[in-house]
Short mmCIF file of C-alpha atoms in Angstrom, two decimals:
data_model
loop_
_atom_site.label_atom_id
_atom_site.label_comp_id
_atom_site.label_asym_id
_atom_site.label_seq_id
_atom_site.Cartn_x
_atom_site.Cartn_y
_atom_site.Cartn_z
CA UNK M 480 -77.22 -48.22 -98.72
CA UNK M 481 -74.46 -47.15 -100.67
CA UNK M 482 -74.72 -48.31 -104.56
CA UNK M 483 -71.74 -48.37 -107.08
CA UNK M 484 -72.27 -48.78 -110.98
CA UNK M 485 -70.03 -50.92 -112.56
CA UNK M 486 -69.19 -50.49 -116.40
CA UNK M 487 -67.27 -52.96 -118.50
CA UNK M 488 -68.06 -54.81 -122.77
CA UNK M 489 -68.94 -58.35 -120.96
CA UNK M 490 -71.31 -58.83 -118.05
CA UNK M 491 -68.18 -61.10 -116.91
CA UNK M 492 -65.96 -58.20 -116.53
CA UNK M 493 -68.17 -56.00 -114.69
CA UNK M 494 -68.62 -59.05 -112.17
CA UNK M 495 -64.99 -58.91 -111.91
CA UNK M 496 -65.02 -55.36 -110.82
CA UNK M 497 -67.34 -55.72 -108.33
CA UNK M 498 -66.07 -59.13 -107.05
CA UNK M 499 -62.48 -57.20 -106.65
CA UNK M 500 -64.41 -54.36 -104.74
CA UNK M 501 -67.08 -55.19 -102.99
CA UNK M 502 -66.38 -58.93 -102.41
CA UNK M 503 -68.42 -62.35 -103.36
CA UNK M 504 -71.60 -61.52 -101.23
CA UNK M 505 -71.95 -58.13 -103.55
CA UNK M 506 -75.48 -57.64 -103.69
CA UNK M 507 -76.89 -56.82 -107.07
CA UNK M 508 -79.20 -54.28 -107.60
CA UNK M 509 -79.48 -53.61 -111.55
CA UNK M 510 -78.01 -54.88 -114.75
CA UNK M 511 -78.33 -53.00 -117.89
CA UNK M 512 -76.88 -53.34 -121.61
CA UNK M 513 -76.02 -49.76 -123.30
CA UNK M 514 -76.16 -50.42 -126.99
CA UNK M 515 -73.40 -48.99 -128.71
CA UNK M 516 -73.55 -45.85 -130.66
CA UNK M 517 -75.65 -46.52 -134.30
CA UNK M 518 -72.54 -44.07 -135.81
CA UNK M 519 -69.92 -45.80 -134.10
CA UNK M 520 -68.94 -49.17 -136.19
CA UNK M 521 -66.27 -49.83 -134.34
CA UNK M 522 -68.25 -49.34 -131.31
CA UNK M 523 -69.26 -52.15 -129.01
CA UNK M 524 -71.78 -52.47 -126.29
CA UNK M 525 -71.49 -51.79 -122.41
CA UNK M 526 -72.56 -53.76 -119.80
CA UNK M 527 -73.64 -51.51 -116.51
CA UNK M 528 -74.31 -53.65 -113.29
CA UNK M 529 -75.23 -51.43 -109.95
CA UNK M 530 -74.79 -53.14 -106.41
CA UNK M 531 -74.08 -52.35 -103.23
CA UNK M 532 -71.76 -54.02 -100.28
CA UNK M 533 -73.15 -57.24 -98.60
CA UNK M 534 -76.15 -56.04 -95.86
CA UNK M 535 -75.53 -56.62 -92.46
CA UNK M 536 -78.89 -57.50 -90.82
CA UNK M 537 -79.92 -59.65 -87.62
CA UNK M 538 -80.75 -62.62 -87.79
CA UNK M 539 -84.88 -63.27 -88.48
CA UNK M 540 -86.93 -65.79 -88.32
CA UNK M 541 -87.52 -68.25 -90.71
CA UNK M 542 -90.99 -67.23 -92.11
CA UNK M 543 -92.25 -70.41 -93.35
CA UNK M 544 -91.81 -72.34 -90.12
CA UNK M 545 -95.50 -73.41 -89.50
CA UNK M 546 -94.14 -73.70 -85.39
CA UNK M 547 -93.34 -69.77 -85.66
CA UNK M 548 -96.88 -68.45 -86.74
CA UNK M 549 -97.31 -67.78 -82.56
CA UNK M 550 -93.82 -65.82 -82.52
CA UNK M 551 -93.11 -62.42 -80.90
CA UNK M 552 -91.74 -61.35 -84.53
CA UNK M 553 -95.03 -62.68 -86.92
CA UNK M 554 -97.29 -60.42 -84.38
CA UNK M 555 -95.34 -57.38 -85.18
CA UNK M 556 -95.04 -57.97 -88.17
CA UNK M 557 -99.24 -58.81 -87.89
CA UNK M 558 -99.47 -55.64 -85.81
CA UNK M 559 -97.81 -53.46 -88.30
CA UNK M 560 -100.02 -54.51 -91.41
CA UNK M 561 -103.71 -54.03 -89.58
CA UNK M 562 -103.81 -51.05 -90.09
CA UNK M 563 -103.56 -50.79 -93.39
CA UNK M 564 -105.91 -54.03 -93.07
CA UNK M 565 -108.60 -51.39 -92.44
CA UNK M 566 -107.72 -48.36 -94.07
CA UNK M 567 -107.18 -49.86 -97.50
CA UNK M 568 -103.80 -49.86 -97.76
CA UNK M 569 -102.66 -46.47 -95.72
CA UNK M 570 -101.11 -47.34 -92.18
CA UNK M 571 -102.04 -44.00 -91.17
CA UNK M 572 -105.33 -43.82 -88.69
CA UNK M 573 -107.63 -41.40 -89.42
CA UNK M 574 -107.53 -38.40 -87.42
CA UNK M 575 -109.88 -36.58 -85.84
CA UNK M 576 -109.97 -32.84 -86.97
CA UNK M 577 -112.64 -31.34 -84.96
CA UNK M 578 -115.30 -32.30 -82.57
CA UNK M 579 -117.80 -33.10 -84.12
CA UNK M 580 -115.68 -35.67 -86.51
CA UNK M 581 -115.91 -38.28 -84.38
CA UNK M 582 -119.74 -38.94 -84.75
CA UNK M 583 -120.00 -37.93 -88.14
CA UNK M 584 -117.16 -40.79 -88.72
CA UNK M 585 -119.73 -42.91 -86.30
CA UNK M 586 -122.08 -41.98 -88.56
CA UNK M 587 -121.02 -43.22 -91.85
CA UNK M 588 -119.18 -46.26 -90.06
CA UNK M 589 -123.15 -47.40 -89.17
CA UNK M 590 -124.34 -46.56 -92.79
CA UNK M 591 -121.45 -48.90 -94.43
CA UNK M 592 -122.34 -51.50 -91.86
CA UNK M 593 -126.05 -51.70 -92.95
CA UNK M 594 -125.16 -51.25 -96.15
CA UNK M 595 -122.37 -54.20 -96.01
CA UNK M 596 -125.14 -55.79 -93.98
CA UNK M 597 -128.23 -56.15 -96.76
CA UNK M 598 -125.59 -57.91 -99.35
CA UNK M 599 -124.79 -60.30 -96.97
CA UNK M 600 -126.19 -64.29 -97.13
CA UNK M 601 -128.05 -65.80 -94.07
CA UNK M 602 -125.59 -68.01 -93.61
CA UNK M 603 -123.14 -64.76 -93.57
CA UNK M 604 -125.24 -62.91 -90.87
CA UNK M 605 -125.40 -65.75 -88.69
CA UNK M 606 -122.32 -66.34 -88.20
CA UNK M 607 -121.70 -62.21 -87.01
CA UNK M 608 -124.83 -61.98 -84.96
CA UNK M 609 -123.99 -58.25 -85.47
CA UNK M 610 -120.69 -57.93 -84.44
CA UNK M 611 -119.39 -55.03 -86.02
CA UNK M 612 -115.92 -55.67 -85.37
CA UNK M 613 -116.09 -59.25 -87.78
CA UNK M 614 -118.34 -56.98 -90.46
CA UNK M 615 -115.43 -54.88 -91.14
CA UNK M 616 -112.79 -57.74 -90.90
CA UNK M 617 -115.10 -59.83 -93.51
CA UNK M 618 -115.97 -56.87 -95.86
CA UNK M 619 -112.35 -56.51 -95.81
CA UNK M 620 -111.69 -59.75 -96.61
CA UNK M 621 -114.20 -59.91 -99.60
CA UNK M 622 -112.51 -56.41 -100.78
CA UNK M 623 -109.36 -58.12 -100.70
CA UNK M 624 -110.52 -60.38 -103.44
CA UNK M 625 -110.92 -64.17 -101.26
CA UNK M 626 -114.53 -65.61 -101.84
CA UNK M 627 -117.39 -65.50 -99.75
CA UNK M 628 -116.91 -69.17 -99.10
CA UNK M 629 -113.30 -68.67 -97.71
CA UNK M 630 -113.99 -65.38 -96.10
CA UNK M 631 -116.93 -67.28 -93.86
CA UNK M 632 -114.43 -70.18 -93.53
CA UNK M 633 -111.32 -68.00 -91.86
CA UNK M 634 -113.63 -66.08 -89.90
CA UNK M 635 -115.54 -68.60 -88.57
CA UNK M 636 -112.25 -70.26 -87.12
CA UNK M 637 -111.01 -66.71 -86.08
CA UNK M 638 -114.12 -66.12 -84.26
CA UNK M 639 -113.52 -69.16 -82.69
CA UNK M 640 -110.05 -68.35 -80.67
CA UNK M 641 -110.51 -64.79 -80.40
CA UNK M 642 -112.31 -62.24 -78.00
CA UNK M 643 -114.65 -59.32 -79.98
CA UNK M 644 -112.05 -56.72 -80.34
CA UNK M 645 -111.53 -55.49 -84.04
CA UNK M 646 -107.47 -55.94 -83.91
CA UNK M 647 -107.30 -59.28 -82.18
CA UNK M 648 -109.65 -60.26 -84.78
CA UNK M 649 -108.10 -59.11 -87.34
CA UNK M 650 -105.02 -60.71 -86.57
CA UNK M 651 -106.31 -64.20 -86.14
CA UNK M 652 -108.09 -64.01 -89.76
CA UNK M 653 -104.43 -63.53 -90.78
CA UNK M 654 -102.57 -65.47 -89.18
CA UNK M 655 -105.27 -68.08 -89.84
CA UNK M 656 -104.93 -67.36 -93.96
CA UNK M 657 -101.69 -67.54 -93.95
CA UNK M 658 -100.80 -70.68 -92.48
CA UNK M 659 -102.52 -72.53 -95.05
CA UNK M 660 -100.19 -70.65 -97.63
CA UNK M 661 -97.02 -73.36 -98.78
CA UNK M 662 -93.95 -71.91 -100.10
CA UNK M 663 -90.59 -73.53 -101.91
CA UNK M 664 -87.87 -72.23 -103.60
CA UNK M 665 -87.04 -75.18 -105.80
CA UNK M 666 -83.24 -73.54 -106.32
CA UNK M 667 -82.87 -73.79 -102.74
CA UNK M 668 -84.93 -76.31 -101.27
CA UNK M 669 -84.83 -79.08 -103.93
CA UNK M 670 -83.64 -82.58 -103.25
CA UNK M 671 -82.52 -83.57 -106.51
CA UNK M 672 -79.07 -84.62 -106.79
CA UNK M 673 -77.03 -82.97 -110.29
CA UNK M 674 -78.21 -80.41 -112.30
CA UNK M 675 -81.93 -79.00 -111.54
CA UNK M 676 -83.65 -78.64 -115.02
CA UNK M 677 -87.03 -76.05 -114.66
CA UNK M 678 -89.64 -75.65 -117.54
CA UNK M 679 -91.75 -72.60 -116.67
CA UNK M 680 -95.27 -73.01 -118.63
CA UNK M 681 -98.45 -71.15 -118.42
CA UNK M 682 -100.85 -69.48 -121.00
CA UNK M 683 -100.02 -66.70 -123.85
CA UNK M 684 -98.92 -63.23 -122.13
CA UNK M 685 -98.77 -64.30 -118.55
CA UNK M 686 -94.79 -63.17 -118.66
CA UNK M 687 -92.87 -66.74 -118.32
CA UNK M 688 -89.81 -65.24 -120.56
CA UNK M 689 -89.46 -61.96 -118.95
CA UNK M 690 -89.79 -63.86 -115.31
CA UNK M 691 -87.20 -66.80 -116.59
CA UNK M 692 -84.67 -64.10 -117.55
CA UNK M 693 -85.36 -62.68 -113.85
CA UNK M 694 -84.88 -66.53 -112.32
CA UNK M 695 -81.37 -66.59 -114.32
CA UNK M 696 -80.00 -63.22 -112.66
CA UNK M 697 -81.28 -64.15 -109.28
CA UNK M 698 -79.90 -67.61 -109.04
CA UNK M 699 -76.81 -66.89 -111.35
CA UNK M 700 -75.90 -63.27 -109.45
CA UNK M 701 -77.59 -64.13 -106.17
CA UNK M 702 -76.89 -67.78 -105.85
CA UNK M 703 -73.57 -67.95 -107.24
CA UNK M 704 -74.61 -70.68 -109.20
CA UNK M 705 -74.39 -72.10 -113.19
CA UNK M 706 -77.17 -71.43 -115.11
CA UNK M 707 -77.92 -72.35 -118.66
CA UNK M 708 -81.15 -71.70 -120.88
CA UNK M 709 -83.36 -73.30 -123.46
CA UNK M 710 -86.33 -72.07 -125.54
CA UNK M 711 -88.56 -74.33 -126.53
CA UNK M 712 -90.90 -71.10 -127.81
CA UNK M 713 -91.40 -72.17 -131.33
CA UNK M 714 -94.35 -70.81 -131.95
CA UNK M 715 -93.80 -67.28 -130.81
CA UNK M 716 -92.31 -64.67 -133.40
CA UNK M 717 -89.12 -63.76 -131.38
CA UNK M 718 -89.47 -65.96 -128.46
CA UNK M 719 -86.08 -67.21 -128.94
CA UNK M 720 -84.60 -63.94 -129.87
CA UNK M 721 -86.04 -62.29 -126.56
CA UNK M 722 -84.58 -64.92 -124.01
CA UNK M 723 -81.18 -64.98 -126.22
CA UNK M 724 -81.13 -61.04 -125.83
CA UNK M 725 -81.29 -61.68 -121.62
CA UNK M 726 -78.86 -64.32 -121.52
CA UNK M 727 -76.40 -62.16 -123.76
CA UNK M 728 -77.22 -59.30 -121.11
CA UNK M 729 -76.68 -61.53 -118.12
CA UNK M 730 -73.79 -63.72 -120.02
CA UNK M 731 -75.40 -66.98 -120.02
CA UNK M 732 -75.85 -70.23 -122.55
CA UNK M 733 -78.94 -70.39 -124.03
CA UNK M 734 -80.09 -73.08 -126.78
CA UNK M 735 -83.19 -73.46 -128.94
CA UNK M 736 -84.88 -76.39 -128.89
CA UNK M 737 -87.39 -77.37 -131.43
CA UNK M 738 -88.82 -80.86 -131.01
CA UNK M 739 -88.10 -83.66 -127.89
CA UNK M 740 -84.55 -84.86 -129.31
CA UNK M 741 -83.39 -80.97 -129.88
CA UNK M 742 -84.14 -80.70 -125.78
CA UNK M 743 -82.46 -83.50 -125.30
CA UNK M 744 -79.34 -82.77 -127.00
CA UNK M 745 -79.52 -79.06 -125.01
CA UNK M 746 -79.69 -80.36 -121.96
CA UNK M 747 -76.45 -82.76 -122.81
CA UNK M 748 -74.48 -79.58 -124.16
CA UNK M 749 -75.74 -77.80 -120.74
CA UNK M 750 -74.97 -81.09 -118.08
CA UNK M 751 -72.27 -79.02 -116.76
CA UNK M 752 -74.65 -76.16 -115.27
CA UNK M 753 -76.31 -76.21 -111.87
CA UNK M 754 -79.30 -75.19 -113.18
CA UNK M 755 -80.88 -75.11 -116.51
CA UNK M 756 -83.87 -73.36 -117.24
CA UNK M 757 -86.56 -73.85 -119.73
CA UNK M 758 -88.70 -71.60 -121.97
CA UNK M 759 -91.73 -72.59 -123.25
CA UNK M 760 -94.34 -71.83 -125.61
CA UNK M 761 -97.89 -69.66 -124.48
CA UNK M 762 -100.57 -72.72 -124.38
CA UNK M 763 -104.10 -71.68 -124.81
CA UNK M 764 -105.74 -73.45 -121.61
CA UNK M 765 -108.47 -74.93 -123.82
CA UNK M 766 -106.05 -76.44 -126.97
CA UNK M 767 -105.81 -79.59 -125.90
CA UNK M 768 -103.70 -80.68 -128.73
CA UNK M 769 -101.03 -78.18 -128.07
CA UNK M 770 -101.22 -79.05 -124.49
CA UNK M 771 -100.81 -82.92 -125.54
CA UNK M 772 -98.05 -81.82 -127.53
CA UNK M 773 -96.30 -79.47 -124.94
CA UNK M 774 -96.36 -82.81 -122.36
CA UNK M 775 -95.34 -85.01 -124.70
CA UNK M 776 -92.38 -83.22 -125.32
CA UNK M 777 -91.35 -82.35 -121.49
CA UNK M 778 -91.97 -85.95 -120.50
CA UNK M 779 -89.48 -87.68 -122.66
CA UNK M 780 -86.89 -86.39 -120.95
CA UNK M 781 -87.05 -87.21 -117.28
CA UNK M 782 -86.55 -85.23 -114.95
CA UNK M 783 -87.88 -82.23 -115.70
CA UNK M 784 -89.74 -80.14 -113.04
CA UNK M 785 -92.45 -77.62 -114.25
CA UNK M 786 -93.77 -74.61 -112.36
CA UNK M 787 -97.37 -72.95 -113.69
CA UNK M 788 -96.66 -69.14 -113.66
CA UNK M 789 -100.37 -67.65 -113.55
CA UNK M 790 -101.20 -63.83 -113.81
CA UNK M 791 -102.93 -62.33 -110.69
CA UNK M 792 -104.44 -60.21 -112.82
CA UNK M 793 -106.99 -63.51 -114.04
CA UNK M 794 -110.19 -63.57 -113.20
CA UNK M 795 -111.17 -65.93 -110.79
CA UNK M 796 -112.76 -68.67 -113.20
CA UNK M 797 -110.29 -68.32 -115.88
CA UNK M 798 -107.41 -69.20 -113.33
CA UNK M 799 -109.14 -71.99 -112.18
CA UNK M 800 -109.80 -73.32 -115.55
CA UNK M 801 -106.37 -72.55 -116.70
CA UNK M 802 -104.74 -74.52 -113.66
CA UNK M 803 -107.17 -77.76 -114.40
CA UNK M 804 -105.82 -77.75 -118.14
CA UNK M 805 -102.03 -77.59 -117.03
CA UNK M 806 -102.36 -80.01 -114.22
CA UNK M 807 -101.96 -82.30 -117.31
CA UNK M 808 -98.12 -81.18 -117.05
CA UNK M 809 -98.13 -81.37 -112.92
CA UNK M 810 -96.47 -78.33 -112.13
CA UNK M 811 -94.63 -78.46 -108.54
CA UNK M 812 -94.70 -74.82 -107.71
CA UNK M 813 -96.79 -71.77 -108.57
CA UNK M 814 -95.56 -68.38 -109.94
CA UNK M 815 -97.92 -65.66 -109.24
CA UNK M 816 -96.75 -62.91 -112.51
CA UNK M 817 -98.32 -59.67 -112.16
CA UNK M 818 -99.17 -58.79 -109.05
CA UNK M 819 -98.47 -55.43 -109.60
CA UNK M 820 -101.26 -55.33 -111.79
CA UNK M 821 -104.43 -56.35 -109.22
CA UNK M 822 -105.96 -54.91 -105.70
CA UNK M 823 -107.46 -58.18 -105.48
CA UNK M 824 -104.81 -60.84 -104.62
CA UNK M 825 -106.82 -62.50 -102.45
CA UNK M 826 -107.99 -64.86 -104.93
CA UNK M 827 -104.69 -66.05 -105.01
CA UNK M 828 -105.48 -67.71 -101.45
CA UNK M 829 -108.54 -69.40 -103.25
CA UNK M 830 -106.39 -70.41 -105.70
CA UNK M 831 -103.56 -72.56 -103.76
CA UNK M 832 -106.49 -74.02 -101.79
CA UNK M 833 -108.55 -74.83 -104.35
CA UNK M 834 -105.49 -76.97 -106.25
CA UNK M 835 -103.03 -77.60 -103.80
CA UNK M 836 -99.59 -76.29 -105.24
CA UNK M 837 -96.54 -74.38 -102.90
CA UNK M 838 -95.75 -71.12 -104.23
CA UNK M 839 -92.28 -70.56 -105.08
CA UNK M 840 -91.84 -66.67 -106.84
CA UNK M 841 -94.18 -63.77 -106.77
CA UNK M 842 -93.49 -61.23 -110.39
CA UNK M 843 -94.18 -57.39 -109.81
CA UNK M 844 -93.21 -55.32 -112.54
CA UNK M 845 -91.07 -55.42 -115.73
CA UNK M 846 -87.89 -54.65 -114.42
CA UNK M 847 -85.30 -57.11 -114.83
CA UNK M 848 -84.01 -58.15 -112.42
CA UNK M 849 -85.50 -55.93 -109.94
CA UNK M 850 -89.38 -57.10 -109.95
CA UNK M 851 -89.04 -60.50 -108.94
CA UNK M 852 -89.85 -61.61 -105.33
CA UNK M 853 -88.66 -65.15 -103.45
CA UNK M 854 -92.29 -66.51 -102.23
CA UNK M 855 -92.30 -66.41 -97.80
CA UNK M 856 -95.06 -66.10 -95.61
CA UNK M 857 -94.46 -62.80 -94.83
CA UNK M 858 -94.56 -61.43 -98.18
CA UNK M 859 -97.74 -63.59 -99.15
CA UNK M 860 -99.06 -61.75 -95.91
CA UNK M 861 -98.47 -58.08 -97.23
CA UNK M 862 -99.31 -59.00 -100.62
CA UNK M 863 -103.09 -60.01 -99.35
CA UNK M 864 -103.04 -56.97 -97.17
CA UNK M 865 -101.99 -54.28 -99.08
CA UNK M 866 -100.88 -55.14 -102.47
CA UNK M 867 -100.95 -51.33 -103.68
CA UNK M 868 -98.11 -50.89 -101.42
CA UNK M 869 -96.31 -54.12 -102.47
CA UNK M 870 -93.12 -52.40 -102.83
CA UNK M 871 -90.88 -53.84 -106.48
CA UNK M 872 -87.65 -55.18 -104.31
CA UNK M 873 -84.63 -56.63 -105.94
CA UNK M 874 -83.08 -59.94 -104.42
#
């Protein structure tokens, strides 16, 4: 893939440039601001934008088809991820170096499975009978990070379809977890007629700025479409200042709104955009007042659609606890921040089928805009699988 980098003062007339050479369907790779010099007072800033010509790929299938979880392309794609399924993460097998390596491997492959074996519940061992084949696909499944509960639950139901051979196993426990996995792109998918207007909330640290400032490249750059921004952050030293410094980088509106009639009157000034997004405060899952406060505000103007983002990175019980206290708000979509940060994104399955929510963007990294990830099947899939080797892909 050939990439270009694109220098001009505005953000507008580096899109310009790259609209004159590489055509609308440009895609973009990276935006930067270079401050000017400190020296230079008559300086001014640059805007740097890198992208590339419009990909030419075939045509693939739609991931999130529940009719194509039996297609020729989801078992490749199935086939290819097993491996690493087993060998934590590395698709390379494990090669045999000498002859006697293949019973020591037999060896220590019999003192995992009684060792797996003695932590196991009754109900657990039951439901294997000793079938060494569904011991490594569960232990593999409680590694991941899913519960016991679940792991019984999609193995039970694999067990059920499948003969005893480890890979056929193996890929009817996935295919199995991942069609109860919903995804949505509200900025694609949405039914709402005019402007969409999207309040991203969540607790303290969980990265709902840095992830809104990613939403506004991807739909603005990507999408081709209007976006404006609010804050509502007013409890945050430099909550406003942080999303004003993205939208300056990105060349978008942004407005900060302090009380109910403030987001009102933004959203009036912004009625011409496509989409508006909106900033919100941290909320402490267990201040209830703030949380009244925080609904009372988004609710009197209607219309407004919220989406929970929630840090892999949670422990089990403190995500469920913090997606009971914002069901208050009823978020439509989840947005899983983080996931860069955890080997264990298998709760994440326990999560979306413990409250019911479709998942809509997936957050790895800092970058912006590189580290954000449009929810599918298919990358839910490798995320459970082998989220070491969840690779930080721009739009």
């Amino acid at each position: 893939m050939t990439v270009k980098t694109y220098s001009a003062h505005s953000m507008q007339a580096a899109m310009a440039q790259i609209k004159e050479d590489l055509g609308e369907d440009a895609l973009i790779i990276r935006t930067r601001r270079v401050p000017k010099a400190p020296r230079d007072p008559y300086g001014k800033d640059l805007f740097q934008i890198e992208a590339s010509p419009p990909p030419v790929s075939p045509p693939v299938m739609a991931m999130d088809d529940p009719a194509g979880l039996d297609s020729p392309y989801l078992e490749d794609e199935l086939g290819k991820i097993t491996g690493r399924f087993f060998n934590g993460g590395s698709a390379a097998p494990i090669k045999q170096k000498n002859g006697s390596w293949e019973s020591v491997q037999a060896d220590l492959g019999n003192l995992r499975d009684l060792l797996c074996w003695s932590r196991f519940s009754d109900d657990t061992q039951e439901l294997m009978g000793g079938n060494r084949d569904a011991v490594n696909v569960y232990s593999r499944l409680i590694t991941s990070g899913l519960s016991e509960r679940r792991a019984r639950f999609f193995l039970r139901k694999a067990m059920e379809s499948t003969e005893d051979a480890s890979t056929e196993l193996t890929l009817s426990v996935l295919k199995e977890m991942i069609a109860t996995v919903d995804t949505w792109n509200p900025f694609t998918d949405s039914q709402k007629k005019g402007p969409v207007h999207a309040a991203f909330v969540g607790p303290t640290g969980v990265g709902k700025t840095t992830t809104i400032a990613k939403l506004a490249a991807y739909i603005g750059l990507k999408q081709k479409k209007k976006v404006g921004l609010v804050s509502v952050d007013n409890y945050r030293i430099g909550g406003v200042d942080q999303l004003k410094t993205y939208s300056a980088i990105i060349g978008l509106p942004c407005i900060p709104a302090f009380t109910a009639e403030d987001l009102k009157k933004a959203l009036a000034k912004l009625s011409g955009m496509d989409v508006v997004l909106i900033d919100t405060a941290g909320q402490s899952p267990l201040d209830s007042r703030r949380m009244a406060a925080m609904k009372a505000m988004l609710d009197a103007v209607p219309g407004i659609e919220t989406h929970l983002v929630v840090s892999a990175s949670m422990e089990r019980m403190d995500m469920g606890e913090t997606v009971k206290s914002f069901s208050v708000l009823s978020p439509s979509s989840y947005v899983f921040s983080k996931v860069d940060e955890t080997r264990r994104a298998g709760r994440l399955i326990d999560q979306m089928l413990d409250h019911r929510l479709p998942l809509s963007f997936i957050t790895n990294g800092q970058e912006v805009p590189e580290d954000l990830v449009v929810a599918t099947r298919k990358q839910v899939l490798n995320l459970l699988v082998a989220p070491e080797s969840f690779r930080k892909q721009a739009f």
